[in-house]
PDB file of C-alpha atoms and ligand atoms in Angstrom:
ATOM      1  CA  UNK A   1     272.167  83.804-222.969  1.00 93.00           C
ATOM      2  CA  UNK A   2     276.132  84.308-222.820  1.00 97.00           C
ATOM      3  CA  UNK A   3     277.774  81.784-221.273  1.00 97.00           C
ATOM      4  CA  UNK A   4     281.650  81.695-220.820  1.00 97.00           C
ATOM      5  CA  UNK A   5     283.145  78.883-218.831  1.00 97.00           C
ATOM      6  CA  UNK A   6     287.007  78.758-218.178  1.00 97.00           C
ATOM      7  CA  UNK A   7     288.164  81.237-220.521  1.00 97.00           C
ATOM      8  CA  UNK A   8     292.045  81.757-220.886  1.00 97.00           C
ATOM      9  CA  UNK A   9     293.177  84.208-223.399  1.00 97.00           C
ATOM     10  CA  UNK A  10     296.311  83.865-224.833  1.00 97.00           C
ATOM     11  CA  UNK A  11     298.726  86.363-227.307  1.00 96.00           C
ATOM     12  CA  UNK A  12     301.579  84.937-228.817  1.00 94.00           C
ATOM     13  CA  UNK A  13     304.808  87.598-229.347  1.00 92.00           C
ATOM     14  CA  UNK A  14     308.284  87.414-230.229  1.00 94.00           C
ATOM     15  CA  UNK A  15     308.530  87.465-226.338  1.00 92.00           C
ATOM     16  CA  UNK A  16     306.659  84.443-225.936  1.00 94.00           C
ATOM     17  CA  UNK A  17     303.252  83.696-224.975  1.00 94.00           C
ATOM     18  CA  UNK A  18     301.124  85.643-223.072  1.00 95.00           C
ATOM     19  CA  UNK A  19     298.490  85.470-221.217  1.00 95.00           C
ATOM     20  CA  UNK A  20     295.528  88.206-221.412  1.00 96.00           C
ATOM     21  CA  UNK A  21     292.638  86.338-219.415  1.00 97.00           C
ATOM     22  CA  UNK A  22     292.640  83.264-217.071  1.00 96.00           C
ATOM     23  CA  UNK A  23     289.973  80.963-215.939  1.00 96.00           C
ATOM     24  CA  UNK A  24     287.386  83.792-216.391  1.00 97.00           C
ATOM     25  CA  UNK A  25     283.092  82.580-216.212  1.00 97.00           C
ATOM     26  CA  UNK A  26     280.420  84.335-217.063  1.00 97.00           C
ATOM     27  CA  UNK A  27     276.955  84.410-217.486  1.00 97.00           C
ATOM     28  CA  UNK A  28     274.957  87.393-219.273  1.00 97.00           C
ATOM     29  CA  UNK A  29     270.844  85.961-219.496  1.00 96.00           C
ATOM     30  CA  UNK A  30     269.147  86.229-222.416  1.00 96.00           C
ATOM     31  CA  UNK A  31     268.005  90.179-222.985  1.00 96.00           C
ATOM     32  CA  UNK A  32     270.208  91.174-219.693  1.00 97.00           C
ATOM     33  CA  UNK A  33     272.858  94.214-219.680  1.00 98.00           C
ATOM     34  CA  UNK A  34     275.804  93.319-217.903  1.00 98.00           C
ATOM     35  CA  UNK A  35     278.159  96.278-217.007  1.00 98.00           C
ATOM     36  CA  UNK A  36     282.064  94.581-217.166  1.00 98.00           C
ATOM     37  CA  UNK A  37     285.030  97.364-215.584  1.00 96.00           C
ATOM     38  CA  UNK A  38     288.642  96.190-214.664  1.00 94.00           C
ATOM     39  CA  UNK A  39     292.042  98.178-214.738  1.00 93.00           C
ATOM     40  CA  UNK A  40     293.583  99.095-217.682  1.00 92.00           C
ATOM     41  CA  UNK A  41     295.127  95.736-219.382  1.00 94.00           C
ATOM     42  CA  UNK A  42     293.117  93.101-217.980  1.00 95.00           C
ATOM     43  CA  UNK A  43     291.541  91.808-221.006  1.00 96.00           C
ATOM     44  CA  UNK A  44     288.402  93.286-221.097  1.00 97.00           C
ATOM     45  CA  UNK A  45     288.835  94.901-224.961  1.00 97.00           C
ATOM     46  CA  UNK A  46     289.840  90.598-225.782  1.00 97.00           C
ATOM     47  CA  UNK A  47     287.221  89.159-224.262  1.00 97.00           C
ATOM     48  CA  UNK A  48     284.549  91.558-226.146  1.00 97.00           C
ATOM     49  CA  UNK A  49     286.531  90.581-228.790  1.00 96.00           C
ATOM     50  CA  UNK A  50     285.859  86.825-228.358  1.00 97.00           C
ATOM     51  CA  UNK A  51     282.027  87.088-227.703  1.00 96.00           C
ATOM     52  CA  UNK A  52     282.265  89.162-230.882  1.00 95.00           C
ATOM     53  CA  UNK A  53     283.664  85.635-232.596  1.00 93.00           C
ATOM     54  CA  UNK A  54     286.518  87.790-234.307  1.00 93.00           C
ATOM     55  CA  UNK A  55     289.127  86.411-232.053  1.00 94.00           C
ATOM     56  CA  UNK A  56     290.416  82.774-231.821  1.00 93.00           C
ATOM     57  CA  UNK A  57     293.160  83.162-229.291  1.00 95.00           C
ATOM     58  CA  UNK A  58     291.433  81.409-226.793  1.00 96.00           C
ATOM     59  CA  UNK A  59     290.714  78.302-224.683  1.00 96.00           C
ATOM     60  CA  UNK A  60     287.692  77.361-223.088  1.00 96.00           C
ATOM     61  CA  UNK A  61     284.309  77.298-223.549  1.00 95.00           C
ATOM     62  CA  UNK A  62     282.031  80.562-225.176  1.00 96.00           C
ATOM     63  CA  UNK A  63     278.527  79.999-226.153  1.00 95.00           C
ATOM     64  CA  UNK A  64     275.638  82.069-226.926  1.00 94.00           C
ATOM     65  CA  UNK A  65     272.241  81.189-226.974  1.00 90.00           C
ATOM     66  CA  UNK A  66     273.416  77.558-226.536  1.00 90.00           C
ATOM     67  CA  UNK A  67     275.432  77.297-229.422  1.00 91.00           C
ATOM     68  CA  UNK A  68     279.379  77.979-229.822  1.00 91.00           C
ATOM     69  CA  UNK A  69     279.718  81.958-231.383  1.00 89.00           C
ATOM     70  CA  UNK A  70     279.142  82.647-234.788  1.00 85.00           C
ATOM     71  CA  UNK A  71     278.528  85.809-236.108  1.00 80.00           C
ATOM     72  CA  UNK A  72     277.123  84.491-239.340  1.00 83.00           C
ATOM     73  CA  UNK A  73     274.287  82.113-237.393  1.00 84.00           C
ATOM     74  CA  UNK A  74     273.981  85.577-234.873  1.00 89.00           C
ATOM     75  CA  UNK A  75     273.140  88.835-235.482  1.00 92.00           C
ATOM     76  CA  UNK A  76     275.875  90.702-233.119  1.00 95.00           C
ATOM     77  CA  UNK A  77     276.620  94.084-232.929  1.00 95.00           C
ATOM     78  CA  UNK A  78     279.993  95.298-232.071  1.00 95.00           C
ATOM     79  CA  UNK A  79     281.423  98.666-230.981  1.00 96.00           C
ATOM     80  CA  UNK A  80     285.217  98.649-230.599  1.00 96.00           C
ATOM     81  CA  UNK A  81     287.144 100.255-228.478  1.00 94.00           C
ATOM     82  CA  UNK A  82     288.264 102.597-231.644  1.00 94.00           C
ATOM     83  CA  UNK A  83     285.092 102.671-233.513  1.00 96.00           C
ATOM     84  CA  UNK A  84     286.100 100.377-236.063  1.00 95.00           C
ATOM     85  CA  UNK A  85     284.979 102.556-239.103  1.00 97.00           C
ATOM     86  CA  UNK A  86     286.262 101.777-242.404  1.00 98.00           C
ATOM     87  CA  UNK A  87     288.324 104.868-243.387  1.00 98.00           C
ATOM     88  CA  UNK A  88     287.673 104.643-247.600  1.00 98.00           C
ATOM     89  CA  UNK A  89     283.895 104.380-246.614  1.00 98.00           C
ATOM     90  CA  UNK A  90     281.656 107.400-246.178  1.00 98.00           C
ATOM     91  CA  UNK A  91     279.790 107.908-243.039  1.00 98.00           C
ATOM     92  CA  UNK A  92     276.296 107.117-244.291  1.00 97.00           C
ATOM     93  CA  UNK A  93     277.982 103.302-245.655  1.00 97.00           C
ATOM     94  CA  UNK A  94     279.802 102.832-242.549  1.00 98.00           C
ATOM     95  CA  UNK A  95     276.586 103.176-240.617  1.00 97.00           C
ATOM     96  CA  UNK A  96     275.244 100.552-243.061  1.00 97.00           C
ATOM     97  CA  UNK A  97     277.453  98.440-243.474  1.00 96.00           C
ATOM     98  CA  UNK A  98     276.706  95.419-240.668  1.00 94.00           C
ATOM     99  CA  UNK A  99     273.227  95.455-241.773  1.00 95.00           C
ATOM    100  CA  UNK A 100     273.997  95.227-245.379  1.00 95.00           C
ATOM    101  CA  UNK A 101     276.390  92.239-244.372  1.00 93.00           C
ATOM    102  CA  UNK A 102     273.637  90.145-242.110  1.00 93.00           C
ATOM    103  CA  UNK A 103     270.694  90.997-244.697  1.00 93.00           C
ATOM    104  CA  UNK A 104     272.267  92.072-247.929  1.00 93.00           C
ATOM    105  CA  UNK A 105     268.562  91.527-249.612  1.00 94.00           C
ATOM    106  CA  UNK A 106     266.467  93.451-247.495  1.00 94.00           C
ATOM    107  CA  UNK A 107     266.783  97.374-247.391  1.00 94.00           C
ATOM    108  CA  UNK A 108     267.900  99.284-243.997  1.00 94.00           C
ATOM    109  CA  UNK A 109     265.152  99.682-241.691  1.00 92.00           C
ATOM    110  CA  UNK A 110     262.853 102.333-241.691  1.00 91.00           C
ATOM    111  CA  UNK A 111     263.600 103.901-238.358  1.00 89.00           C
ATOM    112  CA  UNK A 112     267.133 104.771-240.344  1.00 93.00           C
ATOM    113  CA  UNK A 113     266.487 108.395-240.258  1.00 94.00           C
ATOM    114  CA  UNK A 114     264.665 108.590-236.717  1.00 92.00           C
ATOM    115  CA  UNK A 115     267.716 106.905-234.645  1.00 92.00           C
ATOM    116  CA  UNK A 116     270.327 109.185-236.534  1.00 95.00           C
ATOM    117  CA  UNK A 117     268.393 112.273-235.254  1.00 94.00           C
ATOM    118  CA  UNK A 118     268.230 110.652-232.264  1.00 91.00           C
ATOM    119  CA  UNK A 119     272.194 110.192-232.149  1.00 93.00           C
ATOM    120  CA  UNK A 120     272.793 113.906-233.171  1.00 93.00           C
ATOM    121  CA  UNK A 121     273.954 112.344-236.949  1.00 95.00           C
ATOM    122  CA  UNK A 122     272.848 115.218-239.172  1.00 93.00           C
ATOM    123  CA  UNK A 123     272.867 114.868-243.070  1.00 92.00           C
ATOM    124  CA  UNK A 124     275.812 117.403-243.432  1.00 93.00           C
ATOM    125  CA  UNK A 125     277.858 114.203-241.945  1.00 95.00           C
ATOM    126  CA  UNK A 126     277.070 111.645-243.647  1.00 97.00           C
ATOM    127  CA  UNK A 127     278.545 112.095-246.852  1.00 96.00           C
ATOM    128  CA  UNK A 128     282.261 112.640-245.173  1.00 97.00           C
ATOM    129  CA  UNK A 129     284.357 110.038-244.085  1.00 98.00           C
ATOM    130  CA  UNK A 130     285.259 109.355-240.981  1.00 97.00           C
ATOM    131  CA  UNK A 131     288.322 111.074-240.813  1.00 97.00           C
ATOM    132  CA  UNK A 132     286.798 114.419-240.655  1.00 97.00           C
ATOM    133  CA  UNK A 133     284.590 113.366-237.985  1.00 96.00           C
ATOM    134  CA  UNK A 134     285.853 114.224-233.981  1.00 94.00           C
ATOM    135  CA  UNK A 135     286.124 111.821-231.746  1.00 94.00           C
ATOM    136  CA  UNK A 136     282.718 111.683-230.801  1.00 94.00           C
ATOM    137  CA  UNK A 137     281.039 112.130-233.951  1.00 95.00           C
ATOM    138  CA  UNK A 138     283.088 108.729-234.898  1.00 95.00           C
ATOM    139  CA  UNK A 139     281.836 106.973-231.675  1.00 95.00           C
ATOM    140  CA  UNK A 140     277.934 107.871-232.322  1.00 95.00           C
ATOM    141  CA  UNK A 141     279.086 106.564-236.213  1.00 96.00           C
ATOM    142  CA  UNK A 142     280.094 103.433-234.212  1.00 96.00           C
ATOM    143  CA  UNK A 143     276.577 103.272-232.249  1.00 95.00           C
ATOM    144  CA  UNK A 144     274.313 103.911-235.169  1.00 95.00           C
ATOM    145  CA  UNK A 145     275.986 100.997-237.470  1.00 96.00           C
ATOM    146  CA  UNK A 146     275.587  98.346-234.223  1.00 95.00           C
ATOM    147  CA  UNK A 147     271.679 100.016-233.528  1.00 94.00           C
ATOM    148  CA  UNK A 148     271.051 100.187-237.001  1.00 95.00           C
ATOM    149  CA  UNK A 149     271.321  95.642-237.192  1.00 94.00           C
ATOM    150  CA  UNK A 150     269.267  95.232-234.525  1.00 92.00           C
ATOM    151  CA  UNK A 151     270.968  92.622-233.013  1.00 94.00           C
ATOM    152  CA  UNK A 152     270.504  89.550-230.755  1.00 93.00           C
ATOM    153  CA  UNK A 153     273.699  90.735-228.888  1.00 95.00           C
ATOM    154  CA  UNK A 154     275.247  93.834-228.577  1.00 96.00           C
ATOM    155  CA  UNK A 155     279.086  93.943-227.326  1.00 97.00           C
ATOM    156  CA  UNK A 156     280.503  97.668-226.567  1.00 97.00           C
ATOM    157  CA  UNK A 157     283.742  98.798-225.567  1.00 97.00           C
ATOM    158  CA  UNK A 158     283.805 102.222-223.767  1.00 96.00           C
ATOM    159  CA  UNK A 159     280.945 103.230-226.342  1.00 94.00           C
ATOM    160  CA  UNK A 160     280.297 106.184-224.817  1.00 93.00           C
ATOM    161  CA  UNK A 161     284.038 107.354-223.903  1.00 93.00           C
ATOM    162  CA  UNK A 162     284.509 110.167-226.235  1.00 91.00           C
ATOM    163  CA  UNK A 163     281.506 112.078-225.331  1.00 92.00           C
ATOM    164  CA  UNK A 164     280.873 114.958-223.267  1.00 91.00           C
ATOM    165  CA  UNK A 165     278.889 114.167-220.067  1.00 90.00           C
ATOM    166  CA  UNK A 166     275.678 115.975-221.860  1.00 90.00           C
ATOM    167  CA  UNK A 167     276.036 113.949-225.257  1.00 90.00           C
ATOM    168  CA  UNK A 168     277.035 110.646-223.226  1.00 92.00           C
ATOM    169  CA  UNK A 169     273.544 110.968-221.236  1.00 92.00           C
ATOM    170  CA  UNK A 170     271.148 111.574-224.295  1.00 91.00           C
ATOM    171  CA  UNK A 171     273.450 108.438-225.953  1.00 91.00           C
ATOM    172  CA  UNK A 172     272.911 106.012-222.703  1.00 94.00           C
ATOM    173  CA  UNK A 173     269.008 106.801-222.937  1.00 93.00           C
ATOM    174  CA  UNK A 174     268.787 105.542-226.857  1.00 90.00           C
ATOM    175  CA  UNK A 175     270.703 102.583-225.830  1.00 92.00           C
ATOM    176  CA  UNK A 176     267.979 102.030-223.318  1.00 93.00           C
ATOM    177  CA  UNK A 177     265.229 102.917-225.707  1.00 91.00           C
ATOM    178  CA  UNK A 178     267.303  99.915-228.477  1.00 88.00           C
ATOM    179  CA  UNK A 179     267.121  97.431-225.584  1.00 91.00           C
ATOM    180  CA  UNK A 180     263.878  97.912-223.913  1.00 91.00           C
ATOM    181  CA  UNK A 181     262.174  97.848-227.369  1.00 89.00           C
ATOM    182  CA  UNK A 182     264.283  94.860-229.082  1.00 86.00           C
ATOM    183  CA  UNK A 183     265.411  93.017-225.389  1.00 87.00           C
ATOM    184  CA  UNK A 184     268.719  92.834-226.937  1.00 95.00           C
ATOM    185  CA  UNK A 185     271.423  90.791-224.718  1.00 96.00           C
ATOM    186  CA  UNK A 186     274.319  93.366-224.162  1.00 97.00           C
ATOM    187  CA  UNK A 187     277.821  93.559-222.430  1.00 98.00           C
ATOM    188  CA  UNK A 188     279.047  97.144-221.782  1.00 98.00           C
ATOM    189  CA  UNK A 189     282.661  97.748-221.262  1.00 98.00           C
ATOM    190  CA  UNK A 190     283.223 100.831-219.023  1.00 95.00           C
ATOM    191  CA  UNK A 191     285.712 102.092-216.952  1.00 89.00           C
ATOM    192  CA  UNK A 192     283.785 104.633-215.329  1.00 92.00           C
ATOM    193  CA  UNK A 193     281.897 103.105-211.742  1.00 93.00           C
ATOM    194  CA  UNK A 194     279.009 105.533-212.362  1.00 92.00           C
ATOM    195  CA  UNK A 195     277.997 104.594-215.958  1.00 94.00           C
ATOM    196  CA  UNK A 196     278.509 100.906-214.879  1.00 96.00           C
ATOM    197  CA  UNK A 197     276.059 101.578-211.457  1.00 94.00           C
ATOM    198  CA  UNK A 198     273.634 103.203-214.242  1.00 95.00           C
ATOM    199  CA  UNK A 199     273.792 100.699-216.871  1.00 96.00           C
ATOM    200  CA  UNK A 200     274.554  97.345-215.630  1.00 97.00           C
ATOM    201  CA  UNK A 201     271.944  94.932-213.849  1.00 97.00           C
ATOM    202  CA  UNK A 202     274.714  93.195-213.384  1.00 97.00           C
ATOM    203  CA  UNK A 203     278.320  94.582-212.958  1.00 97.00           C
ATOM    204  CA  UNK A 204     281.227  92.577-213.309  1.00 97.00           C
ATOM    205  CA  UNK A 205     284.707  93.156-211.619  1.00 96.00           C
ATOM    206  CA  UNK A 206     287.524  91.874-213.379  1.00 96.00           C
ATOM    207  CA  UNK A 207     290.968  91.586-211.616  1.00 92.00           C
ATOM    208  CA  UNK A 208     294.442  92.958-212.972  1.00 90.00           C
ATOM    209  CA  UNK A 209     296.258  91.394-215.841  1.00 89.00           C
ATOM    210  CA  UNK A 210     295.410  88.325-216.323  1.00 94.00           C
ATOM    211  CA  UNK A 211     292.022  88.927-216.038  1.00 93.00           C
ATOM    212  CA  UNK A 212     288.917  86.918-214.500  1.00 93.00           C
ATOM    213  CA  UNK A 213     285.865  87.740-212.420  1.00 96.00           C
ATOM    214  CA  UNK A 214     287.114  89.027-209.171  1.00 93.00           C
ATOM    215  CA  UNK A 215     283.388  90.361-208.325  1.00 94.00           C
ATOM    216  CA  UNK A 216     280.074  89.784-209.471  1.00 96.00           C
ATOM    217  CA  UNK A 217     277.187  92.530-207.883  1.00 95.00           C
ATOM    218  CA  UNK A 218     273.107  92.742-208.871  1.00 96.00           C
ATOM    219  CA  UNK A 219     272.918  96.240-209.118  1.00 95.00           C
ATOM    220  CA  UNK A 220     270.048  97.783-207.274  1.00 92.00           C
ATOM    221  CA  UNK A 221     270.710 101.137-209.081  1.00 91.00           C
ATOM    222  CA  UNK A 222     269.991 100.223-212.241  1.00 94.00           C
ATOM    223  CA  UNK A 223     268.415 102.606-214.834  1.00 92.00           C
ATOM    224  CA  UNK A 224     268.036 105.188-211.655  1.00 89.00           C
ATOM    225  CA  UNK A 225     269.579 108.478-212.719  1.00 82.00           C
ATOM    226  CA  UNK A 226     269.573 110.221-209.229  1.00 72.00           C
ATOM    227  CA  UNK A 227     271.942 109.160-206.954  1.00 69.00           C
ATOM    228  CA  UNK A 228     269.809 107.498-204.172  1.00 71.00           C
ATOM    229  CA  UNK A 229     270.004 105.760-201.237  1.00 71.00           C
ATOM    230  CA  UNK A 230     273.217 103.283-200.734  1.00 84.00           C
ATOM    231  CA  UNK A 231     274.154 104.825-204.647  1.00 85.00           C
ATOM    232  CA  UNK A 232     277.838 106.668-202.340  1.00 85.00           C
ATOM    233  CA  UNK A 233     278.550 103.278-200.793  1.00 86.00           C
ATOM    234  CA  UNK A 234     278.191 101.141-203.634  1.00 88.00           C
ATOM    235  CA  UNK A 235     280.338 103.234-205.298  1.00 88.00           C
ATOM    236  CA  UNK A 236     283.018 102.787-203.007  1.00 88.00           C
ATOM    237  CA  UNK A 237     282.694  99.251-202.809  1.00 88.00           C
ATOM    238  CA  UNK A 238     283.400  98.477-206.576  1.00 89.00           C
ATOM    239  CA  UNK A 239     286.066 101.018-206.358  1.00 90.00           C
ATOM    240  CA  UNK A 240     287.525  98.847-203.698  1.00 89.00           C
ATOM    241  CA  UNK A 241     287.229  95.624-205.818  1.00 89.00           C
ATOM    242  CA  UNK A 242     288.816  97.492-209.071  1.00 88.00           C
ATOM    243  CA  UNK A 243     291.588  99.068-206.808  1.00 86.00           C
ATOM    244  CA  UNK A 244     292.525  95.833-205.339  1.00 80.00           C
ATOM    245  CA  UNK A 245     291.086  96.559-202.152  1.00 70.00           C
ATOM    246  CA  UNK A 246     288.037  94.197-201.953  1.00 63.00           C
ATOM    247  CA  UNK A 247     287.836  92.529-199.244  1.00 49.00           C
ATOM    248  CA  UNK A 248     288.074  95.478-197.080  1.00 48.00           C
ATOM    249  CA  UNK A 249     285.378  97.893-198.389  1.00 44.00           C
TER     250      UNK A 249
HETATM  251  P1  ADP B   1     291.753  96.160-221.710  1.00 81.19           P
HETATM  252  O1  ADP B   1     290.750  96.337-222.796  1.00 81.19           O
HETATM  253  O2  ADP B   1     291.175  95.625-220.443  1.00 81.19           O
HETATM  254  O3  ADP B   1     292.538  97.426-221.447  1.00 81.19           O
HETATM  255  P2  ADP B   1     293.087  94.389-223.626  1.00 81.19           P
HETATM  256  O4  ADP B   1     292.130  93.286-223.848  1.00 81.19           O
HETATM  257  O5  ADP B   1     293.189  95.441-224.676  1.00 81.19           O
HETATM  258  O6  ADP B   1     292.826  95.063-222.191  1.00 81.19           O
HETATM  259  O7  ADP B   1     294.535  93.769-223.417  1.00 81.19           O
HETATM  260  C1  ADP B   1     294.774  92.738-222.464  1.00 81.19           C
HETATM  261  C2  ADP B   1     296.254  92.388-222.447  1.00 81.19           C
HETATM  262  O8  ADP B   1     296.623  91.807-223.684  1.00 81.19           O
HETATM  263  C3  ADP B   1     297.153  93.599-222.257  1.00 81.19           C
HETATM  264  O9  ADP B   1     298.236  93.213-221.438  1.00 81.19           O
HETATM  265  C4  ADP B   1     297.613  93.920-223.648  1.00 81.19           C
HETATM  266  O10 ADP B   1     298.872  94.523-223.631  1.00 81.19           O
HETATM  267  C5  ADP B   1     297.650  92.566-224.303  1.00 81.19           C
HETATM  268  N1  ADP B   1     297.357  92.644-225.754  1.00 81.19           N
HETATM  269  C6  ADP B   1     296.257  93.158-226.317  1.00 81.19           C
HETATM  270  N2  ADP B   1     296.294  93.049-227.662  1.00 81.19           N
HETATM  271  C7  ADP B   1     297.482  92.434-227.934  1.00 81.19           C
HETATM  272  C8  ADP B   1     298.131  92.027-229.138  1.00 81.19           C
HETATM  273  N3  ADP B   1     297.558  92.207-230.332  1.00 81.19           N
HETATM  274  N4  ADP B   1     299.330  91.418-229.030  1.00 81.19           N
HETATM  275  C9  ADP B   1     299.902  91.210-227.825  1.00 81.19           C
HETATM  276  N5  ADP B   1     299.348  91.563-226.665  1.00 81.19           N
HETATM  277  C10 ADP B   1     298.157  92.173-226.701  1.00 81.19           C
HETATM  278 MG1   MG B   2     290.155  97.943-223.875  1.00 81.19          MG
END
């Protein structure tokens, strides 16, 4: 389980210091998928960044699984916001690159092939670098290298953001497939309300700059395509929260 307990986020700049998140808790349990969305600036892209343990500029307490994070004791795979691919890489090493980090003995899993068919990765791109990828092709890049580890957690930032609604559908179903098979814990940044009403059993609301939990909501439309039942008015309730308008809707 995630557990983050009076987080404050901090940058320091030729300006001064400041602040990115404030007081923020959170809970994630072990093998749950929690959807986080908040305006533009609130810290979301940090925080991911912190549960990731590649950012220090923090105070307060973040544990996983009991312990405080550390990637090398963890197996956690990350998706940045901008893909994070190294550019003098090829595709094909990019994609194997966290896995030959966390197990440089053992070679890449089997179902290698299978889940780049699966994420539209064809052989004619995997020799290129990522540079003459789109968009898109970079992001499913991003997706196979955090799918390919396996891992205990999985943080991702707008992962699916590049793609076209079609491409962004078949990707949301192998991320399904990854974490119904392995039960992988997983925070999704989004800032679409759909995607978070589709993949969150939990979706969190964080408030404007600085940010912390404003709203925390059990989603009863989890993993339901069709828009059913209360699906409209949910929708306009966590648009209320993210707008600012909360208490009213
Ligand atoms: P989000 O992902 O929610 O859009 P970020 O986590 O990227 O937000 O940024 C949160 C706040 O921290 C923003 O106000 C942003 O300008 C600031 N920030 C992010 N990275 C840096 C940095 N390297 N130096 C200074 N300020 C930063
Ligand atoms: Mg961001």
């Amino acid at each position: 389980m995630i557990c983050v307990s009076n987080l404050s986020a901090y940058y320091d700049t030729a300006k001064g210091r400041s602040m990115a998140l404030k007081g923020l808790n959170l809970e994630v349990p072990k093998g749950g998928i929690c959807a986080l969305i908040g305006p533009s600036g609130c810290g979301k892209s940090t925080l991911l960044r912190i549960l990731a343990g590649i950012a220090s500029n923090y105070e307060g307490e973040v544990s996983i699984e009991g312990a405080p994070v550390n990637p090398k004791s963890l197996s956690i795979g990350f998706i940045p916001q901008n893909y994070g691919l190294l550019p003098w890489k090829t595709v094909r090493d990019n994609i194997r690159l966290s896995w030959k980090v966390k197990h440089p003995e053992t070679p890449v899993p089997d179902g290698e092939e299978k889940m780049l068919a699966r994420l539209g990765i064809g052989e004619e791109f995997l020799a290129r670098f990522p540079r003459e990828l789109s968009g898109g092709q970079q992001q499913r890049a991003s997706l196979a290298r955090a799918f390919l580890l396996q891992p205990d957690v999985l943080l991702m930032d707008e992962p699916f953001s590049a793609l076209d609604a079609i491409t962004r559908e078949e990707m949301q179903e192998v991320f399904f497939e990854l974490w119904r098979a392995q039960a992988v814990t997983a925070v999704i940044v989004t800032h679409d309300i759909e995607e978070a009403l589709y993949l969150g059993q939990t979706i969190v609301v964080l408030s404007s700059s600085p940010g912390r939990v404003s709203m925390v909501m059990e989603n009863p439309h989890f993993a339901r395509r069709e828009a059913s039942g209360d699906f409209a008015a949910q929708k306009a309730r966590l648009r209320g929260w993210l707008t600012g308008k909360g208490a009213e809707a």
